[in-house]
XYZ file of C-alpha atoms in Angstrom:
515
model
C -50.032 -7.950 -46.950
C -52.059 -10.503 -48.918
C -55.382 -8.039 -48.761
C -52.644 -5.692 -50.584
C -51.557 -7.988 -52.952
C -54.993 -8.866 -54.329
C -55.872 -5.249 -54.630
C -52.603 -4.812 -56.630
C -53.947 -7.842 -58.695
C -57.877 -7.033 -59.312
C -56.272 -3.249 -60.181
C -54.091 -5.081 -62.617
C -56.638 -7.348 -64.630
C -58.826 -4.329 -64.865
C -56.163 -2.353 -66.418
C -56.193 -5.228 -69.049
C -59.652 -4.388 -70.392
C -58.590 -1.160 -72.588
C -62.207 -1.280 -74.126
C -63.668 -0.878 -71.115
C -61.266 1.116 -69.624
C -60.788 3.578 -72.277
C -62.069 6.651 -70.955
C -59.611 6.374 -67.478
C -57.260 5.636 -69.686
C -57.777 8.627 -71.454
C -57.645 10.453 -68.159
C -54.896 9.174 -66.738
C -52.641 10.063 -69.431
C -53.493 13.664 -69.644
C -52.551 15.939 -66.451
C -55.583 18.038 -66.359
C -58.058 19.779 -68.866
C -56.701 19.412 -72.284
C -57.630 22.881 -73.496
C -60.288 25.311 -73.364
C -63.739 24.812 -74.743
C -64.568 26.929 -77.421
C -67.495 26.633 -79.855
C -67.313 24.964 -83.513
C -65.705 28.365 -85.225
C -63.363 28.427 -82.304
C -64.403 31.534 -79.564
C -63.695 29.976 -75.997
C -66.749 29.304 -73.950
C -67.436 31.186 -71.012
C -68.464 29.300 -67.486
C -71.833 31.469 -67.704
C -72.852 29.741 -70.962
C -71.757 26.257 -70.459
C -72.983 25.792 -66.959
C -76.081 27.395 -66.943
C -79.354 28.421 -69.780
C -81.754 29.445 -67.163
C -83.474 32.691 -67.678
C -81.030 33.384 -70.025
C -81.506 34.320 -73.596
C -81.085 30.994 -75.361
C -80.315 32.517 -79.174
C -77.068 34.243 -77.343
C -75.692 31.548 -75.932
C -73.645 30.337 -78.840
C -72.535 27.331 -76.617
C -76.343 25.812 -76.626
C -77.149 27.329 -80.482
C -73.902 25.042 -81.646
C -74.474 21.802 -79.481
C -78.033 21.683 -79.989
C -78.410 22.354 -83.528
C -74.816 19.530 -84.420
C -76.912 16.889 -82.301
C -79.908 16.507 -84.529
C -77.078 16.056 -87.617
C -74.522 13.480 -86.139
C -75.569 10.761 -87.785
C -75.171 9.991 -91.431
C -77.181 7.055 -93.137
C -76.341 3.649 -92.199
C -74.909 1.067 -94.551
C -77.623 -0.661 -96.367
C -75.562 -3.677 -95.380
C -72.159 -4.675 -93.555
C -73.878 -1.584 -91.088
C -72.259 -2.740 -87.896
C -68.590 -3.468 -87.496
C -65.152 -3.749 -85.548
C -61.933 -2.465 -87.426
C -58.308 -1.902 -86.539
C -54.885 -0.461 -88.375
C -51.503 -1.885 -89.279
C -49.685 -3.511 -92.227
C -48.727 -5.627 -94.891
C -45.549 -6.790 -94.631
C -44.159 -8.990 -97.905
C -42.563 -12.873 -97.277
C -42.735 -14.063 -100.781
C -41.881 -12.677 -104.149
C -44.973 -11.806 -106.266
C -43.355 -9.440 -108.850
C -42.648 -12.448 -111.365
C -46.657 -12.475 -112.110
C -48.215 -8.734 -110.889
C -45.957 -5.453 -110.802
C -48.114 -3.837 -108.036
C -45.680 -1.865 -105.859
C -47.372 -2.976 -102.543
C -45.923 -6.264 -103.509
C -42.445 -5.433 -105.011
C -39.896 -6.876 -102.853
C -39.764 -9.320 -99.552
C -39.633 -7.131 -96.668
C -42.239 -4.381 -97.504
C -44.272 -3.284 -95.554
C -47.759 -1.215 -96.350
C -50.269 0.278 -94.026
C -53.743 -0.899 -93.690
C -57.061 -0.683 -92.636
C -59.520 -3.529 -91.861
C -63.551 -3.735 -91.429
C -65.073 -6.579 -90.192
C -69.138 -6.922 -90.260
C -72.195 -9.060 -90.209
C -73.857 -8.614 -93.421
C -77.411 -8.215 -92.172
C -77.068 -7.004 -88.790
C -78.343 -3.091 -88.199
C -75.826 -0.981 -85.756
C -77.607 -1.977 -83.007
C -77.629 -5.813 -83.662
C -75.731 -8.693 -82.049
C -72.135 -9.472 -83.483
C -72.824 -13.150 -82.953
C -75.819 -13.642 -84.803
C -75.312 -16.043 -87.654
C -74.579 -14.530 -90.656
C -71.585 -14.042 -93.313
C -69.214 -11.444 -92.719
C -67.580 -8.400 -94.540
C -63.852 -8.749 -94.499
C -62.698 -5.436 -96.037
C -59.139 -4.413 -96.608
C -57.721 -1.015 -97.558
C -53.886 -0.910 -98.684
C -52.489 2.729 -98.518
C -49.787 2.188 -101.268
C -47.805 4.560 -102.535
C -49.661 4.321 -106.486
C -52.753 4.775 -104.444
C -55.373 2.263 -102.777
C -55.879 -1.226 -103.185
C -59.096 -2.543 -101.684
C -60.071 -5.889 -101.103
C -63.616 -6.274 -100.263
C -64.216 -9.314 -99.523
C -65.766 -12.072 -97.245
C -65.618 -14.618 -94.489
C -66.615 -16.965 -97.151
C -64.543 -18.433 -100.236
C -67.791 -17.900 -101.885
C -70.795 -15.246 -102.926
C -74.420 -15.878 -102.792
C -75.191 -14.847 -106.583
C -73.483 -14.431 -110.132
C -75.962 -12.065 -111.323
C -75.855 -8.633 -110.055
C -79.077 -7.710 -110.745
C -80.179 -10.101 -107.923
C -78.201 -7.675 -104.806
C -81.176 -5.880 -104.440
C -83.593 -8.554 -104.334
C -80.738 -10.582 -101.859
C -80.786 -7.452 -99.143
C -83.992 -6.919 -99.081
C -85.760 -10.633 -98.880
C -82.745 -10.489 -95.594
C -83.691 -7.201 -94.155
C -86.859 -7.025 -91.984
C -90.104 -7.320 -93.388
C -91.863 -3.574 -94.920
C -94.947 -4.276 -92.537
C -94.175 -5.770 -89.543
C -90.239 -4.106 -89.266
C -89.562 -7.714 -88.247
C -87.226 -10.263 -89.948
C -89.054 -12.686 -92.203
C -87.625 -16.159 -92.232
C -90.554 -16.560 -95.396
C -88.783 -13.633 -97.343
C -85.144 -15.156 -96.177
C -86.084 -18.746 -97.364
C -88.046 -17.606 -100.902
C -84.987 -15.911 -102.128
C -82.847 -19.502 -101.303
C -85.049 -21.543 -102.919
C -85.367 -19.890 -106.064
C -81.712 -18.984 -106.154
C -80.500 -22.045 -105.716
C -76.894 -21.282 -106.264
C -76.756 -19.384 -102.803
C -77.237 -22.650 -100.806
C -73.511 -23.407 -101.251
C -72.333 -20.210 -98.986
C -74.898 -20.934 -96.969
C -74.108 -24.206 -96.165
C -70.944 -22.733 -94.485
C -73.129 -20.403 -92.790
C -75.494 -22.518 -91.788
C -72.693 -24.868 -90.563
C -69.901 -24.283 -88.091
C -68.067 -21.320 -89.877
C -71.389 -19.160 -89.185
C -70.514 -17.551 -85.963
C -67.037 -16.880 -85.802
C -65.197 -16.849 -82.391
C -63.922 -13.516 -82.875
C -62.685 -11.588 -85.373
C -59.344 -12.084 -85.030
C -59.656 -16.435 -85.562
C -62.434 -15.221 -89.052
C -60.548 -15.788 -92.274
C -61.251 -13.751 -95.253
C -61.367 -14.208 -98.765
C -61.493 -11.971 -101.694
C -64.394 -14.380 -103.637
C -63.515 -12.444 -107.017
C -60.732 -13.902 -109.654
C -58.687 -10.671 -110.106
C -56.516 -10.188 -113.272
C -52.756 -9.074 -112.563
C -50.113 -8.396 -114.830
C -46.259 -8.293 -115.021
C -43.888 -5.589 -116.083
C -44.017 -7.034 -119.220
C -47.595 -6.998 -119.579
C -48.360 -11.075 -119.176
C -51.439 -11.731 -117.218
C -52.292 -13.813 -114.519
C -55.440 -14.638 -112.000
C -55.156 -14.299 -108.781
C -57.225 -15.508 -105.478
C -56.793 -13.781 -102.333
C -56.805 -15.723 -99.216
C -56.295 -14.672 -95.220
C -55.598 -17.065 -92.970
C -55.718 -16.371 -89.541
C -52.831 -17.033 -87.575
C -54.486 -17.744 -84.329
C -56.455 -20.518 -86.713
C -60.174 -20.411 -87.103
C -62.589 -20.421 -84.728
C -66.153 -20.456 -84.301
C -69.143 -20.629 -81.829
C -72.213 -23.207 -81.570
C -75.226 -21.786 -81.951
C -76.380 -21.723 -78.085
C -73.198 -20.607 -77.365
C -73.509 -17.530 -79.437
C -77.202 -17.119 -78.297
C -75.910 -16.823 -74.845
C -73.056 -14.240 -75.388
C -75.379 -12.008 -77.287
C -78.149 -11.810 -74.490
C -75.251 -10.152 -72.741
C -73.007 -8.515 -74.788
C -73.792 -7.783 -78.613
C -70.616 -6.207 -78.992
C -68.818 -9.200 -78.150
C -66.492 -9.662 -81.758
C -66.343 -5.498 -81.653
C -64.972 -5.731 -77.967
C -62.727 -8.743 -78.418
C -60.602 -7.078 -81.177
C -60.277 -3.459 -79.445
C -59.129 -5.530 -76.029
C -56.681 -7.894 -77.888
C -54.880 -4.980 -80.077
C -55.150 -2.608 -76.557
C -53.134 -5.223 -74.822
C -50.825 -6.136 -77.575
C -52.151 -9.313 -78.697
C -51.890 -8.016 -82.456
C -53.851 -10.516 -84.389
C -52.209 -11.582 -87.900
C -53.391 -13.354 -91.462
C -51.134 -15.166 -93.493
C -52.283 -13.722 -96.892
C -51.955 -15.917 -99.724
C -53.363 -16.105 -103.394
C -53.934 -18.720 -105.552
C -52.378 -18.403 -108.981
C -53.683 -19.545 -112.481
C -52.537 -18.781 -115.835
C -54.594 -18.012 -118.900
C -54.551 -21.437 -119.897
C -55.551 -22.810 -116.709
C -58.906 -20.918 -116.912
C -59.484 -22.029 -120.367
C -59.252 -25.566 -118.795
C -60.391 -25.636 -115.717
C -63.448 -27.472 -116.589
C -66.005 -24.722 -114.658
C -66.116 -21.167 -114.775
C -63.259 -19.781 -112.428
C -64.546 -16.075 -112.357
C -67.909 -17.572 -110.926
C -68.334 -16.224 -107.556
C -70.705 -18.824 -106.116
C -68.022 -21.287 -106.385
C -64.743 -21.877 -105.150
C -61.668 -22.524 -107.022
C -60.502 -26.142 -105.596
C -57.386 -26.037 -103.461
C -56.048 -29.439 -104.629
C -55.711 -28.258 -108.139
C -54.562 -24.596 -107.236
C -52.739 -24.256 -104.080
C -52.341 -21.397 -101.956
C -49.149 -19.518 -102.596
C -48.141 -17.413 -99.564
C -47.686 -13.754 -100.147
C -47.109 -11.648 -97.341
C -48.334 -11.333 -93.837
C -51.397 -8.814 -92.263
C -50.798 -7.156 -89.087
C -53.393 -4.849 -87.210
C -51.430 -3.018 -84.171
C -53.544 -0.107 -84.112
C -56.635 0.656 -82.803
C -59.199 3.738 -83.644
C -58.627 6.497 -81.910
C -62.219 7.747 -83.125
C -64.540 5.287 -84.378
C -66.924 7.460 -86.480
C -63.747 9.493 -87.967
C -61.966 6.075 -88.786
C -64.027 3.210 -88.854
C -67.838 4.526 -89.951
C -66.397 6.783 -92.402
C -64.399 4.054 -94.375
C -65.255 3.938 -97.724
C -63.994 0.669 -99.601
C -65.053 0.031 -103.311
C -63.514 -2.858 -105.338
C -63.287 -0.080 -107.570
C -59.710 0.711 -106.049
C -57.276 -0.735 -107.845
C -53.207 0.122 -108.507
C -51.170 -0.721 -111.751
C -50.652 -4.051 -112.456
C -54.152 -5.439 -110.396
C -56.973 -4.854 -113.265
C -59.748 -6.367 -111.098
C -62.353 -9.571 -111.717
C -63.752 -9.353 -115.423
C -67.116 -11.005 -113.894
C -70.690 -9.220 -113.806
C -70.737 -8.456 -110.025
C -67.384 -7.332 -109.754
C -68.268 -5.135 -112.422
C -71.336 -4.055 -110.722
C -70.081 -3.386 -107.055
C -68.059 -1.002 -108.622
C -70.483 1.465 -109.047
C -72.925 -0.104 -106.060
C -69.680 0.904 -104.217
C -68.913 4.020 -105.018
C -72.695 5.052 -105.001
C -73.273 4.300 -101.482
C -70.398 6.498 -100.555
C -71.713 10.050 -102.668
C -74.928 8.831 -100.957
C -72.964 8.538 -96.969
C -70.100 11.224 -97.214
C -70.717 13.041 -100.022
C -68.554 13.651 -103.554
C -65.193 14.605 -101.701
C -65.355 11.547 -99.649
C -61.522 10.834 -100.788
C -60.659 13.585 -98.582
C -61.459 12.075 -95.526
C -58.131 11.139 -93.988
C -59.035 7.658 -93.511
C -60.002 7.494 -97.236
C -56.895 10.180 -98.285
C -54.177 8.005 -100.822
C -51.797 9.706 -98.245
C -48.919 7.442 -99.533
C -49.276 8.755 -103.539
C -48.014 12.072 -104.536
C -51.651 13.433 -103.833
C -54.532 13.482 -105.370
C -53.684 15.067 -108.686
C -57.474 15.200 -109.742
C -59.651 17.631 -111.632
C -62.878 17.370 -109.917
C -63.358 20.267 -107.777
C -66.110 21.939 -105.135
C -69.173 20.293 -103.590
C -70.339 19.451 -100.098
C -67.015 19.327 -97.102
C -64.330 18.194 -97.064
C -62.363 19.845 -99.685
C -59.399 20.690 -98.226
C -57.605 22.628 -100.723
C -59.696 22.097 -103.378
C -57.292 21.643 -106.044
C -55.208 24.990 -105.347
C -55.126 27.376 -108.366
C -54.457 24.239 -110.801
C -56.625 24.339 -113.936
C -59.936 22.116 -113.353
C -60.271 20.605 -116.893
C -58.759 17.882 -118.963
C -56.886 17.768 -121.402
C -55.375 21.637 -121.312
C -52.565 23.337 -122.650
C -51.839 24.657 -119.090
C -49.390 22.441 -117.162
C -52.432 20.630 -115.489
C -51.573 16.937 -114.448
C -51.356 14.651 -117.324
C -52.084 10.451 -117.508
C -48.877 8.579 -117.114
C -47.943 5.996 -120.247
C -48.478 2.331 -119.576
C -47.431 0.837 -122.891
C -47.528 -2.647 -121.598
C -50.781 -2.621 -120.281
C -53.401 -5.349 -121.382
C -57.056 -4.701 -120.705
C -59.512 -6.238 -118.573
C -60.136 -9.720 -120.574
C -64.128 -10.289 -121.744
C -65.880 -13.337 -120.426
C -68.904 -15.187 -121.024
C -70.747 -16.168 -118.004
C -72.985 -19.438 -118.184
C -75.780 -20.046 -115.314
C -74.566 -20.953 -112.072
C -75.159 -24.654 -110.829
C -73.210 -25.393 -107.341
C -74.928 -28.700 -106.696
C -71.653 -30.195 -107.190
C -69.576 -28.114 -105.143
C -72.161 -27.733 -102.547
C -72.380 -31.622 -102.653
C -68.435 -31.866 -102.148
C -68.430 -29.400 -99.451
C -71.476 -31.506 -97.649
C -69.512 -35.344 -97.874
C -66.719 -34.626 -98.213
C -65.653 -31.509 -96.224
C -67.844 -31.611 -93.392
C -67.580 -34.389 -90.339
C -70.623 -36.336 -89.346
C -70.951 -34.024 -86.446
C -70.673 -30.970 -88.889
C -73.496 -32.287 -90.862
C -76.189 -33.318 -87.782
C -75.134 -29.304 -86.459
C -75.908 -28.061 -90.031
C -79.236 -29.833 -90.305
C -80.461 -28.321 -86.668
C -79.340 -24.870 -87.690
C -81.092 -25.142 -91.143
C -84.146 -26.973 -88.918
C -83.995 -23.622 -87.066
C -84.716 -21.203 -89.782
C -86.524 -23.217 -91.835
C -89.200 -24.638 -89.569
C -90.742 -21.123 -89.439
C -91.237 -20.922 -93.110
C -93.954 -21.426 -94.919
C -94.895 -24.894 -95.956
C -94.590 -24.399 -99.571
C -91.389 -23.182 -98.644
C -90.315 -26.117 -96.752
C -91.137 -28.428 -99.969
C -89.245 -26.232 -102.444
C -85.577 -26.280 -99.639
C -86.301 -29.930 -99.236
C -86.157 -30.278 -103.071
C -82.981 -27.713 -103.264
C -81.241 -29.936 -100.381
C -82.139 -33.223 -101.835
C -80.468 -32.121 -104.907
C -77.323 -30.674 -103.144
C -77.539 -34.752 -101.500
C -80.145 -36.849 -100.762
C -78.974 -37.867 -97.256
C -79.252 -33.806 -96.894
C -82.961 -33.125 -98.336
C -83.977 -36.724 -96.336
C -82.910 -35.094 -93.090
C -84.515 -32.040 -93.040
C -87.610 -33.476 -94.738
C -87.847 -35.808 -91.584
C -86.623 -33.221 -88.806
C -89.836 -30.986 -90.579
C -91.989 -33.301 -89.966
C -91.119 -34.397 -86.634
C -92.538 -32.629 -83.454
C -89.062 -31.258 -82.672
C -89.560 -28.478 -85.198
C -91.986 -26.956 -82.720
C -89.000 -25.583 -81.253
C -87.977 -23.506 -84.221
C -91.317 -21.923 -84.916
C -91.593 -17.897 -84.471
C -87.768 -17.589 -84.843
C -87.561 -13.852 -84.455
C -84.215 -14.087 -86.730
C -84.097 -16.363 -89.763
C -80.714 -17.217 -89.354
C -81.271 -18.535 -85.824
């Protein structure tokens, strides 16, 4: 009876892995063959050509001409960055009245509830890489409201790496593996740090114990841009975005993370298909922090910069609603690799940050995705604004999918034909014009050092940086030491002397420049 019993049990626990068990999942819910095979333009397959191209005539069998000519074209190109990734579905569900300072229907009364759809990814990691390596992470959400979508692309950070846009390129590519040796380069890594010194204050938290999270579902996210809102009446607000996990946040030490990645570098991916498989929905508190236009005048430090953070003490979180994910993928290509996000999606009454890089990922965006999926990418149902009252648009034709392709409808704007028309926002204010000094985040970066990290934060921060750094070269070394010592001397003292002690031996040949 007891050899029965623990049967029953090992047969239960392995039910309990629905990433691992998907595809006897799959079968056990079906009763048999789901259908018969038929090629890509639909005529059934005969046994003869599926089992068998032996002394056959290959150019007949329609069954090899359509499998092996689709395999060569099943990949699309990869994300430049944010490449590898674990998403879900669910919803947004309102706790706390917004309307008095943004008219955005998604937030329009306690209670509501809009779907979603989530990304999470490493920033430099390829498709193949480890989900634990240490590194920031994409935290992308896409809010199928009913005046269209709303996407927040945004970070595990409170914080960007640059304020100038024309620095992405030169930021991905001193990250990305070296042109001649396809290896990464902790020299290329550590040249763009030093002479953009305004990056060191996200990667202090990367660096430090929020740069391997847990799993997704403990990662926070941030929206890093000050977005512009507005009121029925037209008065404008800025807004922060903030999710909190509700599981709190967790991360992973360093040899910790080495070791799950030796073994499984799908380890966040996994974790978040298993927990929503078994009904452990994670959930974010989602909150924003709210500041009027004379608070930015005020502030004392330039509130639309993305390098730094807008201080809690002075602006507290407000909560908003709540984030649920309850659904996983049911095809990851079709629904995860095929998201297309751009900050670029906005909804009346959420104008978007009026600062350079916001301004800029809007067409980086939206330029990667004609590049990936093509000009109709819109049309792919995870992308599809299925809760408006359809796309009412006049672009027409070009590569699949096009559904159907704007009907008869005339294709040209204006018209005197009955074509769809702009609706009339009298009360809307534009986009406000900034000014944007230089960054400095010494300060900041110096606060978030003392003051925010423990004593044991700081020695794990040092031997992380001590990892990366140590295979730099020496001119290298001299300029971080300089950067650090200016962030706080106890900092640029610490690495100076853990560079110059034999314990750096250790770090040297680091085949990742994060590690």
């Amino acid at each position: 009876m007891l050899v029965f019993v623990m049967m029953a049990a090992l047969a239960a626990a392995e039910q309990q892995d629905p990433a691992a068990q998907q595809i006897i999942l799959f079968k056990e819910k079906t009763s048999g063959p789901v259908g018969i095979m038929t090629t890509s333009a639909g005529a059934p397959v005969p046994y003869s050509e599926a089992l068998n191209t032996l002394n056959t005539r290959l150019i007949f069998n329609e069954y090899f001409m359509d499998t092996m000519t689709h395999l060569v074209r099943e990949r699309i190109p990869e994300r430049v960055v944010h490449a590898k990734a674990g998403g879900a579905f669910g919803y947004f569900e309102v706790t706390h009245d917004l309307s008095h300072i943004c008219k955005a229907k998604l937030f329009s009364s306690v209670g509501k509830k809009t779907p979603v759809a989530a990304r999470f990814s490493p920033v430099v990691m390829e498709r193949g890489g480890s989900d634990t390596s240490r590194d920031a992470r994409g935290y992308a959400v896409k809010f199928y409201t009913e005046e269209g979508n709303f996407d927040i692309v945004g970070f595990s950070t409170p914080m960007y790496v640059y304020n100038d846009p024309r620095l992405f390129p030169t930021f991905v590519r001193a990250q990305k593996k070296n042109p001649a040796t396809n290896l990464f380069d902790a020299n290329t890594f550590w040249d763009f740090l030093t002479l953009q010194p305004e990056s060191i204050h996200m990667f202090l938290l990367i660096f430090g114990d929020r740069g391997i999270p847990a799993s997704y579902r403990n990662m926070p996210g941030f929206g890093i841009h000050t977005y512009q809102v507005e009121n029925e009446k037209g008065d404008i607000h800025f807004v922060r975005f903030h999710f909190t996990p509700d599981a709190g946040i967790k991360n992973l030490r360093a040899e910790e993370a080495r070791k799950i990645s030796a073994e499984d570098a799908d380890h966040l991916t996994r974790d978040l298909y298993k927990a929503i498989g078994n009904g452990d929905f994670p959930s974010w508190t989602v909150s924003v922090q709210i500041l009027s236009v004379d608070d930015i005048k005020h502030a004392g430090f330039n509130v639309f910069d993305v390098t730094n953070t807008i201080p809690l003490d002075q602006y507290p979180l407000r909560q908003v609603g709540k984030m649920v994910l309850n659904k996983n993928a049911v095809n990851y290509f079709a629904e995860i690799e095929q998201l297309a996000y751009s900050p670029a999606n906005l909804v009346p009454g959420i104008l978007g940050g009026p600062d350079k890089v916001f301004e800029a990922r809007r067409l980086a965006y939206r330029d990667a995705q004609y590049y990936r999926l093509g000009a109709n990418f819109h049309k792919i149902p995870v992308n599809c604004p299925f809760r408006s009252q359809g796309m009412q648009v006049y672009n027409r034709d070009g590569r699949a999918p096009v559904k159907d392709n704007g009907k008869d409808i005339p294709n040209y704007f204006p018209n005197s034909f009955n074509g769809p028309v702009p609706y009339d926002d009298k009360n809307r204010i534009p986009l406000i014009e900034i000014r944007e000094p230089e960054p400095n985040n010494y300060r900041q970066a110096s606060e978030l050092y003392m003051n925010e990290m423990t004593k044991e934060e700081r020695s794990r921060l040092v031997e992380n940086i001590l990892y990366s750094l140590g295979s730099a070269a020496s001119f290298l070394q001299d300029r971080a030491i300089k950067v650090f010592s200016n962030i706080h001397s106890d900092l640029g003292y610490r690495i100076e002397q853990g560079l110059r002690s034999n314990t750096t031996k250790q770090y040297q040949g680091s085949s990742y420049p994060y590690y």
